[in-house]
């Protein structure tokens, strides 16, 4: 489990963001919410995603996948726009085959919203940015099952 460095969109300071923590990340300088974008693998997914204190958007992707490369910047932008509302967890299907089998990933990109350890929504393919934004907002607003 690795931490990452994120530049605060409000004040420009660089912050170290842990892959797993209670609450959600805030800038150490200005106190504003930070986007929480991390990677996970077969080994650390339960701690990083399923035990998260905030909803998680899981992006199953691969480096060779063209549609994945189209969706990734949209997801990063959503994580910035909705900082503090969810954690974006990226899972490379080539290096995490166990998760691909566990969640029955048939096509990539596949997106899951996990709330309190349970899959609350699922989306396969690369929808337009507006459709993806609406899908995420609906999934985050829905009460966990």
Short mmCIF file of N, CA and C in Angstrom, two decimals:
data_model
loop_
_atom_site.label_atom_id
_atom_site.label_comp_id
_atom_site.label_asym_id
_atom_site.label_seq_id
_atom_site.Cartn_x
_atom_site.Cartn_y
_atom_site.Cartn_z
N UNK A 1 0.85 -1.17 0.00
CA UNK A 1 0.00 0.00 0.00
C UNK A 1 0.90 1.23 0.00
N UNK A 2 0.75 2.03 -1.00
CA UNK A 2 1.61 3.21 -1.14
C UNK A 2 0.81 4.48 -0.97
N UNK A 3 1.50 5.52 -0.52
CA UNK A 3 0.88 6.83 -0.50
C UNK A 3 1.27 7.53 -1.80
N UNK A 4 0.54 8.58 -2.14
CA UNK A 4 0.83 9.33 -3.36
C UNK A 4 0.94 10.80 -3.01
N UNK A 5 1.52 11.55 -3.92
CA UNK A 5 1.63 12.99 -3.74
C UNK A 5 0.57 13.67 -4.60
N UNK A 6 -0.15 14.60 -4.01
CA UNK A 6 -1.20 15.33 -4.71
C UNK A 6 -1.04 16.82 -4.46
N UNK A 7 -1.14 17.57 -5.54
CA UNK A 7 -1.06 19.03 -5.44
C UNK A 7 -2.45 19.58 -5.12
N UNK A 8 -2.53 20.41 -4.09
CA UNK A 8 -3.81 20.99 -3.71
C UNK A 8 -4.30 21.93 -4.82
N UNK A 9 -5.54 21.71 -5.32
CA UNK A 9 -6.06 22.58 -6.37
C UNK A 9 -6.38 23.99 -5.87
N UNK A 10 -6.42 24.18 -4.55
CA UNK A 10 -6.78 25.48 -3.97
C UNK A 10 -5.56 26.36 -3.70
N UNK A 11 -4.50 25.77 -3.09
CA UNK A 11 -3.34 26.59 -2.72
C UNK A 11 -2.05 26.18 -3.42
N UNK A 12 -2.05 25.02 -4.10
CA UNK A 12 -0.89 24.59 -4.85
C UNK A 12 0.15 23.81 -4.06
N UNK A 13 -0.05 23.62 -2.77
CA UNK A 13 0.91 22.86 -1.96
C UNK A 13 0.78 21.37 -2.25
N UNK A 14 1.91 20.66 -2.18
CA UNK A 14 1.92 19.23 -2.39
C UNK A 14 1.66 18.52 -1.06
N UNK A 15 0.77 17.53 -1.09
CA UNK A 15 0.37 16.76 0.09
C UNK A 15 0.59 15.28 -0.16
N UNK A 16 1.00 14.54 0.87
CA UNK A 16 1.11 13.09 0.79
C UNK A 16 -0.24 12.51 1.18
N UNK A 17 -0.79 11.68 0.28
CA UNK A 17 -2.11 11.10 0.48
C UNK A 17 -1.95 9.60 0.70
N UNK A 18 -2.38 9.07 1.84
CA UNK A 18 -2.30 7.62 2.06
C UNK A 18 -3.35 6.89 1.23
N UNK A 19 -3.06 5.64 0.88
CA UNK A 19 -4.02 4.84 0.12
C UNK A 19 -5.22 4.48 0.98
N UNK A 20 -5.00 4.31 2.28
CA UNK A 20 -6.10 3.98 3.19
C UNK A 20 -5.95 4.81 4.46
N UNK A 21 -7.05 5.37 4.91
CA UNK A 21 -7.05 6.19 6.13
C UNK A 21 -8.50 6.40 6.55
N UNK A 22 -8.69 6.78 7.79
CA UNK A 22 -10.02 7.15 8.26
C UNK A 22 -10.34 8.54 7.71
N UNK A 23 -11.60 8.81 7.46
CA UNK A 23 -11.98 10.13 6.94
C UNK A 23 -11.60 10.28 5.48
N UNK A 24 -11.20 11.49 5.11
CA UNK A 24 -10.75 11.76 3.75
C UNK A 24 -9.65 12.81 3.81
N UNK A 25 -8.79 12.88 2.78
CA UNK A 25 -7.64 13.79 2.84
C UNK A 25 -8.01 15.26 2.71
N UNK A 26 -7.29 16.06 3.49
CA UNK A 26 -7.41 17.52 3.44
C UNK A 26 -6.00 18.09 3.30
N UNK A 27 -5.92 19.23 2.69
CA UNK A 27 -4.63 19.90 2.51
C UNK A 27 -4.06 20.30 3.88
N UNK A 28 -2.81 19.99 4.10
CA UNK A 28 -2.15 20.36 5.35
C UNK A 28 -1.92 21.85 5.46
N UNK A 29 -1.97 22.57 4.35
CA UNK A 29 -1.72 24.01 4.35
C UNK A 29 -3.02 24.82 4.50
N UNK A 30 -3.99 24.56 3.62
CA UNK A 30 -5.21 25.39 3.62
C UNK A 30 -6.43 24.67 4.19
N UNK A 31 -6.35 23.36 4.41
CA UNK A 31 -7.44 22.63 5.02
C UNK A 31 -8.57 22.22 4.07
N UNK A 32 -8.45 22.52 2.79
CA UNK A 32 -9.49 22.16 1.83
C UNK A 32 -9.45 20.66 1.52
N UNK A 33 -10.60 20.10 1.11
CA UNK A 33 -10.65 18.69 0.71
C UNK A 33 -9.77 18.47 -0.51
N UNK A 34 -9.09 17.33 -0.53
CA UNK A 34 -8.24 16.95 -1.65
C UNK A 34 -8.85 15.78 -2.41
N UNK A 35 -8.61 15.71 -3.73
CA UNK A 35 -9.05 14.52 -4.47
C UNK A 35 -8.26 13.32 -3.95
N UNK A 36 -8.94 12.18 -3.81
CA UNK A 36 -8.31 10.97 -3.29
C UNK A 36 -8.24 9.96 -4.41
N UNK A 37 -7.09 9.88 -5.06
CA UNK A 37 -6.88 9.00 -6.21
C UNK A 37 -5.72 8.07 -5.88
N UNK A 38 -6.01 6.76 -5.81
CA UNK A 38 -4.99 5.78 -5.45
C UNK A 38 -5.12 4.55 -6.34
N UNK A 39 -4.10 3.72 -6.30
CA UNK A 39 -4.12 2.43 -6.99
C UNK A 39 -4.27 1.32 -5.95
N UNK A 40 -4.84 0.21 -6.37
CA UNK A 40 -4.96 -0.95 -5.49
C UNK A 40 -4.69 -2.21 -6.30
N UNK A 41 -4.35 -3.27 -5.59
CA UNK A 41 -4.05 -4.55 -6.21
C UNK A 41 -4.78 -5.66 -5.46
N UNK A 42 -4.56 -6.89 -5.90
CA UNK A 42 -5.17 -8.03 -5.22
C UNK A 42 -4.84 -8.01 -3.73
N UNK A 43 -3.62 -7.64 -3.39
CA UNK A 43 -3.14 -7.72 -2.01
C UNK A 43 -3.77 -6.68 -1.08
N UNK A 44 -3.95 -5.45 -1.55
CA UNK A 44 -4.39 -4.38 -0.64
C UNK A 44 -5.80 -3.85 -0.90
N UNK A 45 -6.53 -4.41 -1.87
CA UNK A 45 -7.86 -3.92 -2.20
C UNK A 45 -8.82 -3.90 -1.01
N UNK A 46 -8.87 -4.96 -0.18
CA UNK A 46 -9.81 -4.91 0.95
C UNK A 46 -9.59 -3.70 1.86
N UNK A 47 -8.35 -3.36 2.15
CA UNK A 47 -8.06 -2.24 3.03
C UNK A 47 -8.29 -0.91 2.31
N UNK A 48 -7.85 -0.82 1.07
CA UNK A 48 -7.94 0.44 0.33
C UNK A 48 -9.38 0.77 -0.07
N UNK A 49 -10.12 -0.21 -0.55
CA UNK A 49 -11.46 0.07 -1.10
C UNK A 49 -12.61 -0.38 -0.21
N UNK A 50 -12.60 -1.63 0.20
CA UNK A 50 -13.77 -2.17 0.90
C UNK A 50 -13.92 -1.65 2.32
N UNK A 51 -12.83 -1.24 2.94
CA UNK A 51 -12.89 -0.72 4.30
C UNK A 51 -12.84 0.81 4.33
N UNK A 52 -13.04 1.44 3.20
CA UNK A 52 -12.97 2.89 3.10
C UNK A 52 -14.11 3.55 3.88
N UNK A 53 -13.79 4.67 4.49
CA UNK A 53 -14.81 5.42 5.24
C UNK A 53 -15.67 6.29 4.33
N UNK A 54 -15.29 6.43 3.07
CA UNK A 54 -16.08 7.18 2.09
C UNK A 54 -16.41 6.24 0.92
N UNK A 55 -17.44 6.55 0.13
CA UNK A 55 -17.72 5.72 -1.04
C UNK A 55 -16.50 5.65 -1.97
N UNK A 56 -16.39 4.54 -2.68
CA UNK A 56 -15.23 4.31 -3.56
C UNK A 56 -15.71 4.09 -4.98
N UNK A 57 -15.07 4.76 -5.92
CA UNK A 57 -15.28 4.50 -7.35
C UNK A 57 -14.07 3.70 -7.81
N UNK A 58 -14.31 2.44 -8.19
CA UNK A 58 -13.23 1.56 -8.64
C UNK A 58 -13.20 1.57 -10.16
N UNK A 59 -12.04 1.82 -10.72
CA UNK A 59 -11.82 1.83 -12.16
C UNK A 59 -10.96 0.63 -12.53
N UNK A 60 -11.57 -0.39 -13.15
CA UNK A 60 -10.82 -1.53 -13.67
C UNK A 60 -10.36 -1.15 -15.07
N UNK A 61 -9.05 -1.13 -15.30
CA UNK A 61 -8.48 -0.62 -16.53
C UNK A 61 -7.24 -1.43 -16.92
N UNK A 62 -6.68 -1.13 -18.09
CA UNK A 62 -5.40 -1.68 -18.54
C UNK A 62 -4.70 -0.63 -19.39
N UNK A 63 -3.37 -0.66 -19.36
CA UNK A 63 -2.58 0.34 -20.09
C UNK A 63 -2.80 0.26 -21.60
N UNK A 64 -3.09 -0.91 -22.13
CA UNK A 64 -3.25 -1.10 -23.57
C UNK A 64 -4.67 -0.77 -24.06
N UNK A 65 -5.57 -0.44 -23.16
CA UNK A 65 -6.99 -0.23 -23.48
C UNK A 65 -7.26 1.23 -23.87
N UNK A 66 -7.63 1.45 -25.13
CA UNK A 66 -7.93 2.81 -25.60
C UNK A 66 -9.09 3.47 -24.87
N UNK A 67 -10.24 2.79 -24.73
CA UNK A 67 -11.34 3.40 -24.00
C UNK A 67 -10.97 3.73 -22.54
N UNK A 68 -10.12 2.90 -21.93
CA UNK A 68 -9.67 3.17 -20.56
C UNK A 68 -8.92 4.50 -20.50
N UNK A 69 -8.09 4.74 -21.51
CA UNK A 69 -7.31 5.99 -21.55
C UNK A 69 -8.22 7.19 -21.80
N UNK A 70 -9.39 6.97 -22.42
CA UNK A 70 -10.34 8.07 -22.63
C UNK A 70 -11.11 8.37 -21.34
N UNK A 71 -11.45 7.34 -20.56
CA UNK A 71 -12.24 7.51 -19.35
C UNK A 71 -11.40 8.06 -18.20
N UNK A 72 -10.14 7.67 -18.13
CA UNK A 72 -9.29 8.03 -16.99
C UNK A 72 -9.23 9.54 -16.69
N UNK A 73 -9.02 10.41 -17.69
CA UNK A 73 -9.00 11.84 -17.36
C UNK A 73 -10.35 12.36 -16.85
N UNK A 74 -11.45 11.77 -17.33
CA UNK A 74 -12.77 12.17 -16.85
C UNK A 74 -12.92 11.79 -15.38
N UNK A 75 -12.47 10.59 -15.02
CA UNK A 75 -12.55 10.15 -13.63
C UNK A 75 -11.68 11.01 -12.74
N UNK A 76 -10.48 11.35 -13.21
CA UNK A 76 -9.60 12.23 -12.43
C UNK A 76 -10.26 13.59 -12.20
N UNK A 77 -10.93 14.11 -13.24
CA UNK A 77 -11.61 15.40 -13.10
C UNK A 77 -12.77 15.30 -12.12
N UNK A 78 -13.53 14.21 -12.17
CA UNK A 78 -14.62 14.02 -11.22
C UNK A 78 -14.10 13.94 -9.79
N UNK A 79 -12.96 13.28 -9.61
CA UNK A 79 -12.36 13.19 -8.28
C UNK A 79 -11.94 14.57 -7.78
N UNK A 80 -11.48 15.43 -8.68
CA UNK A 80 -11.12 16.80 -8.29
C UNK A 80 -12.37 17.61 -7.97
N UNK A 81 -13.40 17.51 -8.82
CA UNK A 81 -14.64 18.28 -8.62
C UNK A 81 -15.37 17.87 -7.35
N UNK A 82 -15.28 16.59 -7.02
CA UNK A 82 -16.03 16.05 -5.87
C UNK A 82 -15.08 15.61 -4.75
N UNK A 83 -14.03 16.37 -4.56
CA UNK A 83 -13.05 16.05 -3.51
C UNK A 83 -13.74 15.93 -2.16
N UNK A 84 -13.41 14.86 -1.44
CA UNK A 84 -14.02 14.62 -0.13
C UNK A 84 -15.29 13.80 -0.20
N UNK A 85 -15.86 13.62 -1.39
CA UNK A 85 -17.12 12.88 -1.54
C UNK A 85 -16.89 11.40 -1.81
N UNK A 86 -15.77 11.06 -2.49
CA UNK A 86 -15.47 9.67 -2.80
C UNK A 86 -13.97 9.50 -3.03
N UNK A 87 -13.56 8.24 -3.04
CA UNK A 87 -12.17 7.87 -3.32
C UNK A 87 -12.15 7.15 -4.67
N UNK A 88 -11.24 7.55 -5.54
CA UNK A 88 -11.06 6.88 -6.83
C UNK A 88 -9.94 5.86 -6.68
N UNK A 89 -10.27 4.59 -6.90
CA UNK A 89 -9.29 3.51 -6.78
C UNK A 89 -9.13 2.87 -8.15
N UNK A 90 -7.90 2.88 -8.66
CA UNK A 90 -7.62 2.34 -9.98
C UNK A 90 -7.00 0.94 -9.83
N UNK A 91 -7.57 -0.03 -10.55
CA UNK A 91 -7.11 -1.41 -10.50
C UNK A 91 -6.71 -1.83 -11.90
N UNK A 92 -5.44 -2.15 -12.09
CA UNK A 92 -4.92 -2.64 -13.37
C UNK A 92 -5.27 -4.12 -13.48
N UNK A 93 -6.12 -4.49 -14.44
CA UNK A 93 -6.57 -5.87 -14.56
C UNK A 93 -5.43 -6.83 -14.91
N UNK A 94 -4.38 -6.32 -15.55
CA UNK A 94 -3.26 -7.19 -15.91
C UNK A 94 -2.43 -7.59 -14.70
N UNK A 95 -2.37 -6.74 -13.69
CA UNK A 95 -1.57 -7.05 -12.50
C UNK A 95 -2.43 -7.51 -11.32
N UNK A 96 -3.75 -7.48 -11.47
CA UNK A 96 -4.66 -7.92 -10.39
C UNK A 96 -5.73 -8.86 -10.93
N UNK A 97 -5.31 -10.04 -11.40
CA UNK A 97 -6.29 -10.97 -11.98
C UNK A 97 -7.29 -11.51 -10.96
N UNK A 98 -6.90 -11.57 -9.70
CA UNK A 98 -7.82 -12.06 -8.66
C UNK A 98 -9.04 -11.16 -8.52
N UNK A 99 -8.82 -9.84 -8.55
CA UNK A 99 -9.94 -8.90 -8.45
C UNK A 99 -10.81 -8.96 -9.70
N UNK A 100 -10.18 -9.14 -10.86
CA UNK A 100 -10.95 -9.26 -12.10
C UNK A 100 -11.88 -10.47 -12.04
N UNK A 101 -11.39 -11.59 -11.52
CA UNK A 101 -12.23 -12.79 -11.38
C UNK A 101 -13.31 -12.56 -10.31
N UNK A 102 -12.90 -12.01 -9.19
CA UNK A 102 -13.84 -11.82 -8.07
C UNK A 102 -15.04 -10.95 -8.46
N UNK A 103 -14.78 -9.88 -9.21
CA UNK A 103 -15.85 -8.96 -9.60
C UNK A 103 -16.39 -9.25 -11.01
N UNK A 104 -15.98 -10.40 -11.58
CA UNK A 104 -16.47 -10.85 -12.89
C UNK A 104 -16.33 -9.75 -13.94
N UNK A 105 -15.13 -9.22 -14.08
CA UNK A 105 -14.87 -8.17 -15.05
C UNK A 105 -14.74 -8.82 -16.43
N UNK A 106 -15.70 -8.54 -17.31
CA UNK A 106 -15.74 -9.11 -18.65
C UNK A 106 -15.22 -8.14 -19.71
N UNK A 107 -15.29 -6.85 -19.41
CA UNK A 107 -14.85 -5.81 -20.36
C UNK A 107 -14.24 -4.67 -19.55
N UNK A 108 -13.34 -3.96 -20.19
CA UNK A 108 -12.76 -2.79 -19.53
C UNK A 108 -12.93 -1.60 -20.46
N UNK A 109 -13.08 -0.41 -19.90
CA UNK A 109 -13.15 -0.15 -18.47
C UNK A 109 -14.47 -0.62 -17.86
N UNK A 110 -14.38 -1.07 -16.63
CA UNK A 110 -15.57 -1.34 -15.81
C UNK A 110 -15.42 -0.53 -14.54
N UNK A 111 -16.48 0.14 -14.17
CA UNK A 111 -16.48 0.99 -12.98
C UNK A 111 -17.46 0.43 -11.96
N UNK A 112 -17.04 0.42 -10.70
CA UNK A 112 -17.90 0.00 -9.59
C UNK A 112 -17.94 1.11 -8.56
N UNK A 113 -19.08 1.32 -7.95
CA UNK A 113 -19.17 2.18 -6.77
C UNK A 113 -19.37 1.24 -5.59
N UNK A 114 -18.47 1.33 -4.61
CA UNK A 114 -18.54 0.51 -3.42
C UNK A 114 -18.85 1.42 -2.24
N UNK A 115 -19.90 1.05 -1.51
CA UNK A 115 -20.28 1.78 -0.30
C UNK A 115 -20.33 0.78 0.85
N UNK A 116 -19.61 1.09 1.91
CA UNK A 116 -19.59 0.22 3.10
C UNK A 116 -19.29 -1.22 2.73
N UNK A 117 -18.36 -1.42 1.79
CA UNK A 117 -17.91 -2.76 1.42
C UNK A 117 -18.78 -3.50 0.44
N UNK A 118 -19.86 -2.87 -0.03
CA UNK A 118 -20.81 -3.52 -0.94
C UNK A 118 -20.88 -2.77 -2.27
N UNK A 119 -20.92 -3.52 -3.37
CA UNK A 119 -21.05 -2.90 -4.69
C UNK A 119 -22.45 -2.29 -4.80
N UNK A 120 -22.49 -0.97 -5.00
CA UNK A 120 -23.76 -0.25 -5.08
C UNK A 120 -24.16 0.08 -6.52
N UNK A 121 -23.17 0.13 -7.43
CA UNK A 121 -23.46 0.44 -8.83
C UNK A 121 -22.33 -0.11 -9.69
N UNK A 122 -22.67 -0.40 -10.95
CA UNK A 122 -21.68 -0.97 -11.89
C UNK A 122 -21.93 -0.38 -13.27
N UNK A 123 -20.84 -0.07 -13.96
CA UNK A 123 -20.92 0.54 -15.30
C UNK A 123 -19.78 -0.05 -16.13
N UNK A 124 -20.11 -0.65 -17.27
CA UNK A 124 -19.08 -1.15 -18.18
C UNK A 124 -19.03 -0.26 -19.41
N UNK A 125 -17.83 -0.10 -19.97
CA UNK A 125 -17.66 0.70 -21.16
C UNK A 125 -17.23 2.12 -20.87
N UNK A 126 -17.17 2.91 -21.92
CA UNK A 126 -16.68 4.29 -21.82
C UNK A 126 -17.77 5.26 -22.26
N UNK A 127 -18.68 5.59 -21.33
CA UNK A 127 -19.75 6.53 -21.68
C UNK A 127 -19.20 7.96 -21.83
N UNK A 128 -19.96 8.84 -22.46
CA UNK A 128 -19.55 10.25 -22.54
C UNK A 128 -19.42 10.83 -21.13
N UNK A 129 -18.65 11.88 -21.00
CA UNK A 129 -18.38 12.49 -19.69
C UNK A 129 -19.65 12.86 -18.94
N UNK A 130 -20.63 13.44 -19.63
CA UNK A 130 -21.87 13.86 -18.97
C UNK A 130 -22.63 12.65 -18.42
N UNK A 131 -22.68 11.56 -19.18
CA UNK A 131 -23.38 10.36 -18.73
C UNK A 131 -22.65 9.73 -17.54
N UNK A 132 -21.34 9.75 -17.58
CA UNK A 132 -20.55 9.21 -16.48
C UNK A 132 -20.75 10.04 -15.21
N UNK A 133 -20.77 11.34 -15.36
CA UNK A 133 -21.00 12.25 -14.23
C UNK A 133 -22.38 11.98 -13.60
N UNK A 134 -23.41 11.84 -14.44
CA UNK A 134 -24.76 11.57 -13.94
C UNK A 134 -24.83 10.22 -13.24
N UNK A 135 -24.20 9.19 -13.84
CA UNK A 135 -24.19 7.86 -13.24
C UNK A 135 -23.53 7.90 -11.86
N UNK A 136 -22.39 8.58 -11.76
CA UNK A 136 -21.68 8.66 -10.48
C UNK A 136 -22.51 9.41 -9.45
N UNK A 137 -23.09 10.53 -9.84
CA UNK A 137 -23.91 11.32 -8.89
C UNK A 137 -25.09 10.50 -8.37
N UNK A 138 -25.74 9.74 -9.26
CA UNK A 138 -26.86 8.91 -8.83
C UNK A 138 -26.39 7.80 -7.89
N UNK A 139 -25.25 7.19 -8.21
CA UNK A 139 -24.72 6.10 -7.38
C UNK A 139 -24.32 6.62 -6.00
N UNK A 140 -23.72 7.82 -5.95
CA UNK A 140 -23.31 8.37 -4.67
C UNK A 140 -24.52 8.81 -3.84
N UNK A 141 -25.59 9.25 -4.50
CA UNK A 141 -26.78 9.72 -3.79
C UNK A 141 -27.63 8.58 -3.26
N UNK A 142 -27.58 7.43 -3.93
CA UNK A 142 -28.41 6.28 -3.53
C UNK A 142 -27.93 5.75 -2.18
N UNK A 143 -28.88 5.29 -1.38
CA UNK A 143 -28.50 4.73 -0.09
C UNK A 143 -27.90 3.33 -0.32
N UNK A 144 -26.91 2.96 0.51
CA UNK A 144 -26.28 1.66 0.31
C UNK A 144 -27.27 0.53 0.57
N UNK A 145 -27.11 -0.55 -0.21
CA UNK A 145 -28.04 -1.67 -0.06
C UNK A 145 -27.69 -2.57 1.08
#
